[in-house]
PDB file of C-alpha atoms in Angstrom:
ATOM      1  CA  UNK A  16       0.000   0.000   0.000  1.00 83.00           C
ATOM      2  CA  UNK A  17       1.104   3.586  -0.842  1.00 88.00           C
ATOM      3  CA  UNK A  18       2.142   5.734   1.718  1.00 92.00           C
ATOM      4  CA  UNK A  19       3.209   9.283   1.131  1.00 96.00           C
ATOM      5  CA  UNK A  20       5.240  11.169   3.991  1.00 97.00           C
ATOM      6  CA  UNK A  21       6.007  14.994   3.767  1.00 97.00           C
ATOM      7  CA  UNK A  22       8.346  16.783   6.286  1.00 94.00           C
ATOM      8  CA  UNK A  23       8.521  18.996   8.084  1.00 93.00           C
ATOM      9  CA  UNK A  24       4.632  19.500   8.672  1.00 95.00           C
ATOM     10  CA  UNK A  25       4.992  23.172   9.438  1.00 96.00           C
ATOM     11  CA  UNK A  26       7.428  25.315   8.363  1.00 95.00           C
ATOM     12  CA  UNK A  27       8.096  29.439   9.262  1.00 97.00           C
ATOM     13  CA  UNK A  28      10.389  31.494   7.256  1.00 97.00           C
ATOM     14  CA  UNK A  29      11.373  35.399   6.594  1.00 97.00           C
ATOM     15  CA  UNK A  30      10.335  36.650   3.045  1.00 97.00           C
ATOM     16  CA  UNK A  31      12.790  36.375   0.598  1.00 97.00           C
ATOM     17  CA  UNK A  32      14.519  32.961   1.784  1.00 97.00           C
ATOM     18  CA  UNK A  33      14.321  29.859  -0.832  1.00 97.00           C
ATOM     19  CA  UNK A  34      13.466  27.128   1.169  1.00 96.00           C
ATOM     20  CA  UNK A  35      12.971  23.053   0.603  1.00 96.00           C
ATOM     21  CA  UNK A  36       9.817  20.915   1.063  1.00 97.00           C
ATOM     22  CA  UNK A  37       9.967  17.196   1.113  1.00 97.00           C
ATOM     23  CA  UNK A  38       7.764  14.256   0.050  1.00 98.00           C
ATOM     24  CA  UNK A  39       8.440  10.417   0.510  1.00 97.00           C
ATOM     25  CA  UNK A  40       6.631   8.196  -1.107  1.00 96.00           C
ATOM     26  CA  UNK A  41       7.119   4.151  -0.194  1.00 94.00           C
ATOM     27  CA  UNK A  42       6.112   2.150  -3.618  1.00 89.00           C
ATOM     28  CA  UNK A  43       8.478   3.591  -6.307  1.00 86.00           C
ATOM     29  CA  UNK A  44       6.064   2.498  -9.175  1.00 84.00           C
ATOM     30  CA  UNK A  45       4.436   5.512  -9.530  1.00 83.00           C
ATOM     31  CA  UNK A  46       2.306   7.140 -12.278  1.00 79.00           C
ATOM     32  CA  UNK A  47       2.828  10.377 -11.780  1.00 87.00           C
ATOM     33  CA  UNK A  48       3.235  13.290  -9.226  1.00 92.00           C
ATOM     34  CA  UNK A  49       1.879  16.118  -8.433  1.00 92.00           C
ATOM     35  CA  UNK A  50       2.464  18.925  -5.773  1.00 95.00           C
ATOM     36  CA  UNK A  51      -0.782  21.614  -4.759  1.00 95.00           C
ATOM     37  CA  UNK A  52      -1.343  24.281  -2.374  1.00 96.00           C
ATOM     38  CA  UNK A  53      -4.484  24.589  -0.358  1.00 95.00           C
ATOM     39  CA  UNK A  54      -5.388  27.690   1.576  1.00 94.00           C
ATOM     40  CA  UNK A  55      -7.993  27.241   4.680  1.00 89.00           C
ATOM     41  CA  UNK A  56     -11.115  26.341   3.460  1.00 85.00           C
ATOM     42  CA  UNK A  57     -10.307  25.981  -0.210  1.00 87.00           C
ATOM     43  CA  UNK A  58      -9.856  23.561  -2.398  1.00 88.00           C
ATOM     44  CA  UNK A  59      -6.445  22.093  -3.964  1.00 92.00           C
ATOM     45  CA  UNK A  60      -4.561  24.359  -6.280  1.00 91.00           C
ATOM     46  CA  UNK A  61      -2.275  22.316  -8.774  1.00 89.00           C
ATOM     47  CA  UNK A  62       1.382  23.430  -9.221  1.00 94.00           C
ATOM     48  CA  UNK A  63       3.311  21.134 -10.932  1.00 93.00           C
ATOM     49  CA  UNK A  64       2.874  18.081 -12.574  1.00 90.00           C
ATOM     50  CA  UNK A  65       5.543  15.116 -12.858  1.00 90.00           C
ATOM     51  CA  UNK A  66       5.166  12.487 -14.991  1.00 86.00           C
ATOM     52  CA  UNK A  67       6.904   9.318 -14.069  1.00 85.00           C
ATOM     53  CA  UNK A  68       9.531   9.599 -16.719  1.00 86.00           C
ATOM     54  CA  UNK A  69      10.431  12.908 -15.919  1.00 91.00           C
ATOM     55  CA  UNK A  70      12.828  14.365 -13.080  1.00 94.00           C
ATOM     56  CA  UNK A  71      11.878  17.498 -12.769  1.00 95.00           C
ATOM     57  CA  UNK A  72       9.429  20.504 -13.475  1.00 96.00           C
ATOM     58  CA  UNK A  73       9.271  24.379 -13.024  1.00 97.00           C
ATOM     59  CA  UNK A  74       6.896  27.282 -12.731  1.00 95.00           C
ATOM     60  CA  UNK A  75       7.970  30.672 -12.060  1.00 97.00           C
ATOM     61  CA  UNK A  76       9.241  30.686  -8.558  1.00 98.00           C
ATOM     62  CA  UNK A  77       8.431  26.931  -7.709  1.00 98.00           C
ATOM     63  CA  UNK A  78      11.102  23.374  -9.127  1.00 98.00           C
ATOM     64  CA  UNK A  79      10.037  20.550  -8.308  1.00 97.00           C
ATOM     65  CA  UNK A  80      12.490  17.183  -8.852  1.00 97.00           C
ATOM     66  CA  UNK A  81      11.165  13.424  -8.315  1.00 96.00           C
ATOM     67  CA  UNK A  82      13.246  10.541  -7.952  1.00 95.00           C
ATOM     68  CA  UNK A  83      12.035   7.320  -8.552  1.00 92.00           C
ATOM     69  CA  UNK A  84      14.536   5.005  -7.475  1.00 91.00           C
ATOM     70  CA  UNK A  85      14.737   6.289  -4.089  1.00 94.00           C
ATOM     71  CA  UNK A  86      11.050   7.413  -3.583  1.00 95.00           C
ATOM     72  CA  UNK A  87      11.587  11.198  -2.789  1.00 96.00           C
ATOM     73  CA  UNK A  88      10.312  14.195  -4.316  1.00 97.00           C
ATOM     74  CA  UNK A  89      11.392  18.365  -3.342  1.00 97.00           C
ATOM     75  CA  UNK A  90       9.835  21.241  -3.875  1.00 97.00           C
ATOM     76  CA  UNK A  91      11.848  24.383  -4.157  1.00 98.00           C
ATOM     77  CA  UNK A  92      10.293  27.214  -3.705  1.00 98.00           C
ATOM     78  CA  UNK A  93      12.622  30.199  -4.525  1.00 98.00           C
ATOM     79  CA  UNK A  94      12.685  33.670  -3.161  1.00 98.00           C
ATOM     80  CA  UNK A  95       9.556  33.421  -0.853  1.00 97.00           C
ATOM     81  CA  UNK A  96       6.614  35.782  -0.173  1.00 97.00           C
ATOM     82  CA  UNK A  97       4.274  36.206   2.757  1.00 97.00           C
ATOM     83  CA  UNK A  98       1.602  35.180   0.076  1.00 97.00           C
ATOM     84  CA  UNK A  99       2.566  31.920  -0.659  1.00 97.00           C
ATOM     85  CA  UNK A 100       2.117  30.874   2.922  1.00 97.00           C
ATOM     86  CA  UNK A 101      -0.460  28.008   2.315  1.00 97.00           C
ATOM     87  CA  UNK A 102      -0.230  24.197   2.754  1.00 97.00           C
ATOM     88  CA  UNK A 103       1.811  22.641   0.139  1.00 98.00           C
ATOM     89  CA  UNK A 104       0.607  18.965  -0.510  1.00 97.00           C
ATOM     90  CA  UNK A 105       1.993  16.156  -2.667  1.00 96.00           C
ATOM     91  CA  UNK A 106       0.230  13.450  -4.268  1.00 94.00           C
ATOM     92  CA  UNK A 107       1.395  10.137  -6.014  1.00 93.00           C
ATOM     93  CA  UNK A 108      -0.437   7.813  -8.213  1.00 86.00           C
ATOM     94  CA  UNK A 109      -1.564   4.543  -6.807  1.00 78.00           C
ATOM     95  CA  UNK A 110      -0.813   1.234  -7.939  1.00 71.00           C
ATOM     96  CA  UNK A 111      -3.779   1.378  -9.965  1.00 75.00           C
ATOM     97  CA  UNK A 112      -3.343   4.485 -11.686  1.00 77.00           C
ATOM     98  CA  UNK A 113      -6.411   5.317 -11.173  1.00 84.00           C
ATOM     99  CA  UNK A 114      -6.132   7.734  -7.634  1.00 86.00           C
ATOM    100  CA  UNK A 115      -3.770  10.352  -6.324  1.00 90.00           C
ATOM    101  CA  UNK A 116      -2.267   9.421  -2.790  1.00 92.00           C
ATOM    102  CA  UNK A 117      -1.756  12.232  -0.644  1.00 95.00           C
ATOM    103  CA  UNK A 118       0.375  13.232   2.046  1.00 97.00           C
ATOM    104  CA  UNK A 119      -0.757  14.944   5.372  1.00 97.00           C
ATOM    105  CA  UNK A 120       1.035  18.373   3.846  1.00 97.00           C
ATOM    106  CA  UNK A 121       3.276  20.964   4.724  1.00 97.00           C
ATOM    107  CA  UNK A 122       1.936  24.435   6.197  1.00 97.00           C
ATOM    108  CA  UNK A 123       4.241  27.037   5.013  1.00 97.00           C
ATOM    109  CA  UNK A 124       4.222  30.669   7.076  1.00 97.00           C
ATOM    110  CA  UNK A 125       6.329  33.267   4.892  1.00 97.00           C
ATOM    111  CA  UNK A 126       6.394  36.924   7.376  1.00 96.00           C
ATOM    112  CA  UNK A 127       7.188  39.898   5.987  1.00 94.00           C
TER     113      UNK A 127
ATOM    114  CA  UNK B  27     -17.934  25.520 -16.596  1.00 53.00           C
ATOM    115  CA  UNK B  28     -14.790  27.432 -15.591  1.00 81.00           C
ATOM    116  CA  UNK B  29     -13.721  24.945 -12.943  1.00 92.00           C
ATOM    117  CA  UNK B  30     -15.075  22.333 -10.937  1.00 95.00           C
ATOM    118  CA  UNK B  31     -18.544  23.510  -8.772  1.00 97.00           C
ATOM    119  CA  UNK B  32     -19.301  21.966  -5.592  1.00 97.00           C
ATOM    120  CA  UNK B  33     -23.095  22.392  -4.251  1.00 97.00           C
ATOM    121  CA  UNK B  34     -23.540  22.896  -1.324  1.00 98.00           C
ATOM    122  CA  UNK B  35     -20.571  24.169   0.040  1.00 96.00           C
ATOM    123  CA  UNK B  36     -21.916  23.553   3.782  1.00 97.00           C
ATOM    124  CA  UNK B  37     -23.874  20.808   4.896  1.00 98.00           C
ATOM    125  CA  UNK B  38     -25.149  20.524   8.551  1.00 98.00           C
ATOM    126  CA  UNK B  39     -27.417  17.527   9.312  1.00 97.00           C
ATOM    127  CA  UNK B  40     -28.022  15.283  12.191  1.00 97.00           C
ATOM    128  CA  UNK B  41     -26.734  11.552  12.741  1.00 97.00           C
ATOM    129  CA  UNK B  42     -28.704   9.249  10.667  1.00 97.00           C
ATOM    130  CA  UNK B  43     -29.985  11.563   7.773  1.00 98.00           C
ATOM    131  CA  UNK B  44     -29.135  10.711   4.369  1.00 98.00           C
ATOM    132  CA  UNK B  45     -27.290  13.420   2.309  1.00 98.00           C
ATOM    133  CA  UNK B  46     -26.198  14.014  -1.309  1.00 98.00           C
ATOM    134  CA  UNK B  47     -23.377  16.441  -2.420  1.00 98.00           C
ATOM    135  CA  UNK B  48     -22.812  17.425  -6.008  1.00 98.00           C
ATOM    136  CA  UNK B  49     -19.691  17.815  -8.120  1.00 98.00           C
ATOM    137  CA  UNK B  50     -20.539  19.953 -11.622  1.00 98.00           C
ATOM    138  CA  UNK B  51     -16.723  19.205 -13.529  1.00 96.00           C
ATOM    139  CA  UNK B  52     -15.156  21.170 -16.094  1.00 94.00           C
ATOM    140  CA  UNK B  53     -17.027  20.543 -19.283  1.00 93.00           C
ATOM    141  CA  UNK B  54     -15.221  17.735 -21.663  1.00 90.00           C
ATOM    142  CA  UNK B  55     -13.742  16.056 -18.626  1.00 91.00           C
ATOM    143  CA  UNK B  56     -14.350  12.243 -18.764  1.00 90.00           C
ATOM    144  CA  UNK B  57     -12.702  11.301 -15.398  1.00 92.00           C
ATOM    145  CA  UNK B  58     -14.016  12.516 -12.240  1.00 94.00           C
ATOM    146  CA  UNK B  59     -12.804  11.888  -8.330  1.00 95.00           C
ATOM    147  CA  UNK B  60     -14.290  12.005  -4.791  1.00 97.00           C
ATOM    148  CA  UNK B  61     -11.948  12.716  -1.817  1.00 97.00           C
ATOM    149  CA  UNK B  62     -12.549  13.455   1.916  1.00 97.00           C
ATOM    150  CA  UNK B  63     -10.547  15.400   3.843  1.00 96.00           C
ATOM    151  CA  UNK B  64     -10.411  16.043   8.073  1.00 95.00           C
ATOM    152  CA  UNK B  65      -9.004  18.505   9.205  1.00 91.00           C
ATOM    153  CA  UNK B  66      -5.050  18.592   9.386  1.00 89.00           C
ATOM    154  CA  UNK B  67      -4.944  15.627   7.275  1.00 93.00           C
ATOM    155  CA  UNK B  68      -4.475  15.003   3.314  1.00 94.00           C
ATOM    156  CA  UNK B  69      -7.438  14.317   0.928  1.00 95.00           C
ATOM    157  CA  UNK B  70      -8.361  10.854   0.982  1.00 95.00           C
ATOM    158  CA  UNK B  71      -9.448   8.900  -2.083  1.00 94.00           C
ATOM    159  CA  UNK B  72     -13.426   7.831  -1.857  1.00 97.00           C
ATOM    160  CA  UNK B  73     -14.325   6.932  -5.542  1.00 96.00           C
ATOM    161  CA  UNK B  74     -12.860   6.997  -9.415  1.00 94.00           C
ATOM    162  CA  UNK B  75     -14.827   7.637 -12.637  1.00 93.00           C
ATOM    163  CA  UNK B  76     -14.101   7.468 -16.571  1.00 90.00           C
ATOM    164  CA  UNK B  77     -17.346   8.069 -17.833  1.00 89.00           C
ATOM    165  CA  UNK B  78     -20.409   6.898 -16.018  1.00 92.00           C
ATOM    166  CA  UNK B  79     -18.961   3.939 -14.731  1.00 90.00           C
ATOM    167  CA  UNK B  80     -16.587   3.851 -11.657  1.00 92.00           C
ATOM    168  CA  UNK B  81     -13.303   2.589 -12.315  1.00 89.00           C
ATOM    169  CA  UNK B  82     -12.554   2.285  -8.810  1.00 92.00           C
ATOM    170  CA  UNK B  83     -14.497   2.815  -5.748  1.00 94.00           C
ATOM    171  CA  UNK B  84     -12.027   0.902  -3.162  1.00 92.00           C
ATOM    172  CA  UNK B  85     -11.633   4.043  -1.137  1.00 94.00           C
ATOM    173  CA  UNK B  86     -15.484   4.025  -0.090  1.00 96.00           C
ATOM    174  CA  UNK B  87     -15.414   3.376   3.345  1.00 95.00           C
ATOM    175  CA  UNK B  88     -18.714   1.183   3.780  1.00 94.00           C
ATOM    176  CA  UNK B  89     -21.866   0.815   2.289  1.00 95.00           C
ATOM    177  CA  UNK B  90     -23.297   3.386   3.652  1.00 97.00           C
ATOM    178  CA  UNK B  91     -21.654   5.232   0.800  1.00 97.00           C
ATOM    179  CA  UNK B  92     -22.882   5.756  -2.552  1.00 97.00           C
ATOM    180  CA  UNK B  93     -21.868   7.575  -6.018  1.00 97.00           C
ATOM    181  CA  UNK B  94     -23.339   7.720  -9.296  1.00 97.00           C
ATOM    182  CA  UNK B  95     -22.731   9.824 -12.976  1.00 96.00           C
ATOM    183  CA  UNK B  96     -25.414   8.662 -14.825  1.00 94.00           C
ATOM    184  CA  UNK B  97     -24.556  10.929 -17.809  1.00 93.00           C
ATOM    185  CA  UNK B  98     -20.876  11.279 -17.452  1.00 90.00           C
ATOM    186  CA  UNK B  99     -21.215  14.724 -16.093  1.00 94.00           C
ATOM    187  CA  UNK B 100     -22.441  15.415 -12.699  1.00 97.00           C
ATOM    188  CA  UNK B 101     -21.772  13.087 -10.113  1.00 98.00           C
ATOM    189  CA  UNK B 102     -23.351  13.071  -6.795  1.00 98.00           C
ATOM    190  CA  UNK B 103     -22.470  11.321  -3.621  1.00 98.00           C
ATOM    191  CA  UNK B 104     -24.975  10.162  -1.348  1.00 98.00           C
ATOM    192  CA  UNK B 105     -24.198   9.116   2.638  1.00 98.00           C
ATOM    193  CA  UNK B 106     -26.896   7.551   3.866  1.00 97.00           C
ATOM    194  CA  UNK B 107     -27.769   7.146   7.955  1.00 97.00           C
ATOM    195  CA  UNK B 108     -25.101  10.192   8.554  1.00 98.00           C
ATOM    196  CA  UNK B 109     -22.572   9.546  11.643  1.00 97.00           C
ATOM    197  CA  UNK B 110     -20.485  12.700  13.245  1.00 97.00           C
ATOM    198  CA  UNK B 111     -17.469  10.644  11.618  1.00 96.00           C
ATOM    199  CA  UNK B 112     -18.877  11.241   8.241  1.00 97.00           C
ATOM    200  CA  UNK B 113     -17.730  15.140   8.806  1.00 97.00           C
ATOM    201  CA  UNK B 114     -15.406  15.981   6.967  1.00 97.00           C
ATOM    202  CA  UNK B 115     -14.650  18.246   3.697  1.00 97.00           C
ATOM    203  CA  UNK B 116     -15.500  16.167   0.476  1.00 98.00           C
ATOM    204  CA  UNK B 117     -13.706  17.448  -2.539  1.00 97.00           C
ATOM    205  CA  UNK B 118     -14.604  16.757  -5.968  1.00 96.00           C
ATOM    206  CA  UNK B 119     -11.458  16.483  -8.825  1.00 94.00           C
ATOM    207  CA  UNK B 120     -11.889  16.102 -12.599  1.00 93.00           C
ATOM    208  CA  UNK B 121      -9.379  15.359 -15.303  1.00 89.00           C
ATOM    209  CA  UNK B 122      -9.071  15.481 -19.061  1.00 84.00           C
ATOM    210  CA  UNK B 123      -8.032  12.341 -19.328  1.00 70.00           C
ATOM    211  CA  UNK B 124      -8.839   8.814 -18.436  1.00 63.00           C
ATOM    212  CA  UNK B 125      -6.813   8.453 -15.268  1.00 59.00           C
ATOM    213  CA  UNK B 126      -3.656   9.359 -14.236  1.00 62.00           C
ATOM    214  CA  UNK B 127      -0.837   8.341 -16.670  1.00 60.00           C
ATOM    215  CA  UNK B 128      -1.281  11.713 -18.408  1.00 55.00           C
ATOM    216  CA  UNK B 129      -4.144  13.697 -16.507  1.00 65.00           C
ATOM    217  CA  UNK B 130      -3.616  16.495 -14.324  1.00 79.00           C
ATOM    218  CA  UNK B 131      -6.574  16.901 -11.233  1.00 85.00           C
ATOM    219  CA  UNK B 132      -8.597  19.948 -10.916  1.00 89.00           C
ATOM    220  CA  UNK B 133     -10.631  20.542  -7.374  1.00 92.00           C
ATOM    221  CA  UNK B 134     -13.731  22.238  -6.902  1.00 95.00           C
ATOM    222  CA  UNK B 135     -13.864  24.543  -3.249  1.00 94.00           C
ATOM    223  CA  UNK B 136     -15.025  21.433  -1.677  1.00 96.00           C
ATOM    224  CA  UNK B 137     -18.304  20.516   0.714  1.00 97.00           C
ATOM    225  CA  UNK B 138     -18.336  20.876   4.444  1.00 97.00           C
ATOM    226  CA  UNK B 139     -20.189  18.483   5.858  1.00 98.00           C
ATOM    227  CA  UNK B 140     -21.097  18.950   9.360  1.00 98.00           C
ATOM    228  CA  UNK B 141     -23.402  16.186  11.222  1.00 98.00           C
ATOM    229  CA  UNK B 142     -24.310  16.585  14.857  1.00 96.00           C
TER     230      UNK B 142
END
């Protein structure tokens, strides 16, 4: 059975510092990955998107890497700002391919 | 429509009432997803369609639970005889695709279901 792991669960930086998220995942036959950000009492925002084949994606301010082999994926998130304080979640496909697994998140706190 | 609607977006009922919450996806997507979340914890999978059928509804935690897309569209959930562990937030996703090799999930806002 999947099981995804993300650490640390909360995290507090100063604006402008790049800073690290990370997700574990424990069956490294994956479909795909994908990170999102929630903000309380909304719904899931998708970021990035990693297919299986591929090691890594960007978006503006945001990388994200994945590595199979030893089930881990990071999400960079360069030069911070107070508004992208949110919880960052990652997802991996299940053995089925047909569901997203998630982890419990990470709750980011940028201050200005 | 624009994104994925969620009706209602709070639910309060009491223990043993029967409910139905409604997921509206983005027009043209064929696969559509029920999660629950609690609070403090990640979504977790309830049900899988492509199409009207569901590909997978292993993460439906008893029979108590029900979901249906009779025209490949809309998709409702029904919870019948209600328990306070049914509250939760139950997100809706939908994809483009038939599941996940290529397709990337879109959430609706979710519904809060409260039961006392």
């Amino acid at each position: 059975k999947q099981e995804v792991t993300q650490i640390p669960a909360a995290l507090s930086v100063p604006e402008g510092e790049n800073l690290v998220l990370n997700c574990s995942f424990t069956d490294s036959a994956i479909y795909n990955l994908q990170w999102f950000r929630q903000d309380p009492g909304k719904g899931l925002t998708s970021l990035l998107l990693i297919q299986s084949s591929q090691r890594e994606q960007t978006s503006g301010r945001l990388n994200a890497s994945l590595d199979k082999s030893s089930g881990r994926s990071t999400l960079y998130i360069a030069a911070s700002q107070p508004g992208d304080s949110a919880t960052y979640l990652c997802a991996v496909g299940n053995q089925a391919g047909t569901a997203l697994i998630f982890g419990k998140g990470t709750t980011l706190s940028v201050s200005s | 429509g624009a994104g994925v609607s969620q009706t209602p977006s709070n639910k309060v009922t009491e223990k043993g009432k029967y409910v139905e919450l409604r997921c509206d996806p983005i027009s043209g997507h064929t696969a559509l997803y029920w999660y629950r979340q609690s609070l403090g914890q990640g979504p977790e999978f309830l049900i899988y369609f492509q199409g009207t059928g569901a590909a997978d509804d292993s993460g439906l935690p008893n029979d108590r639970f029900f979901a249906v897309r009779p025209e490949g569209s809309v998709s409702t959930l029904k919870i019948q005889r209600t328990e306070r562990g049914d509250s939760a937030v139950y997100l809706c996703a939908s994809s483009s695709w038939g599941g996940l090799n290529t397709g990337e999930l879109f959430f609706g806002e979710g519904s809060r279901l409260t039961v006392l």
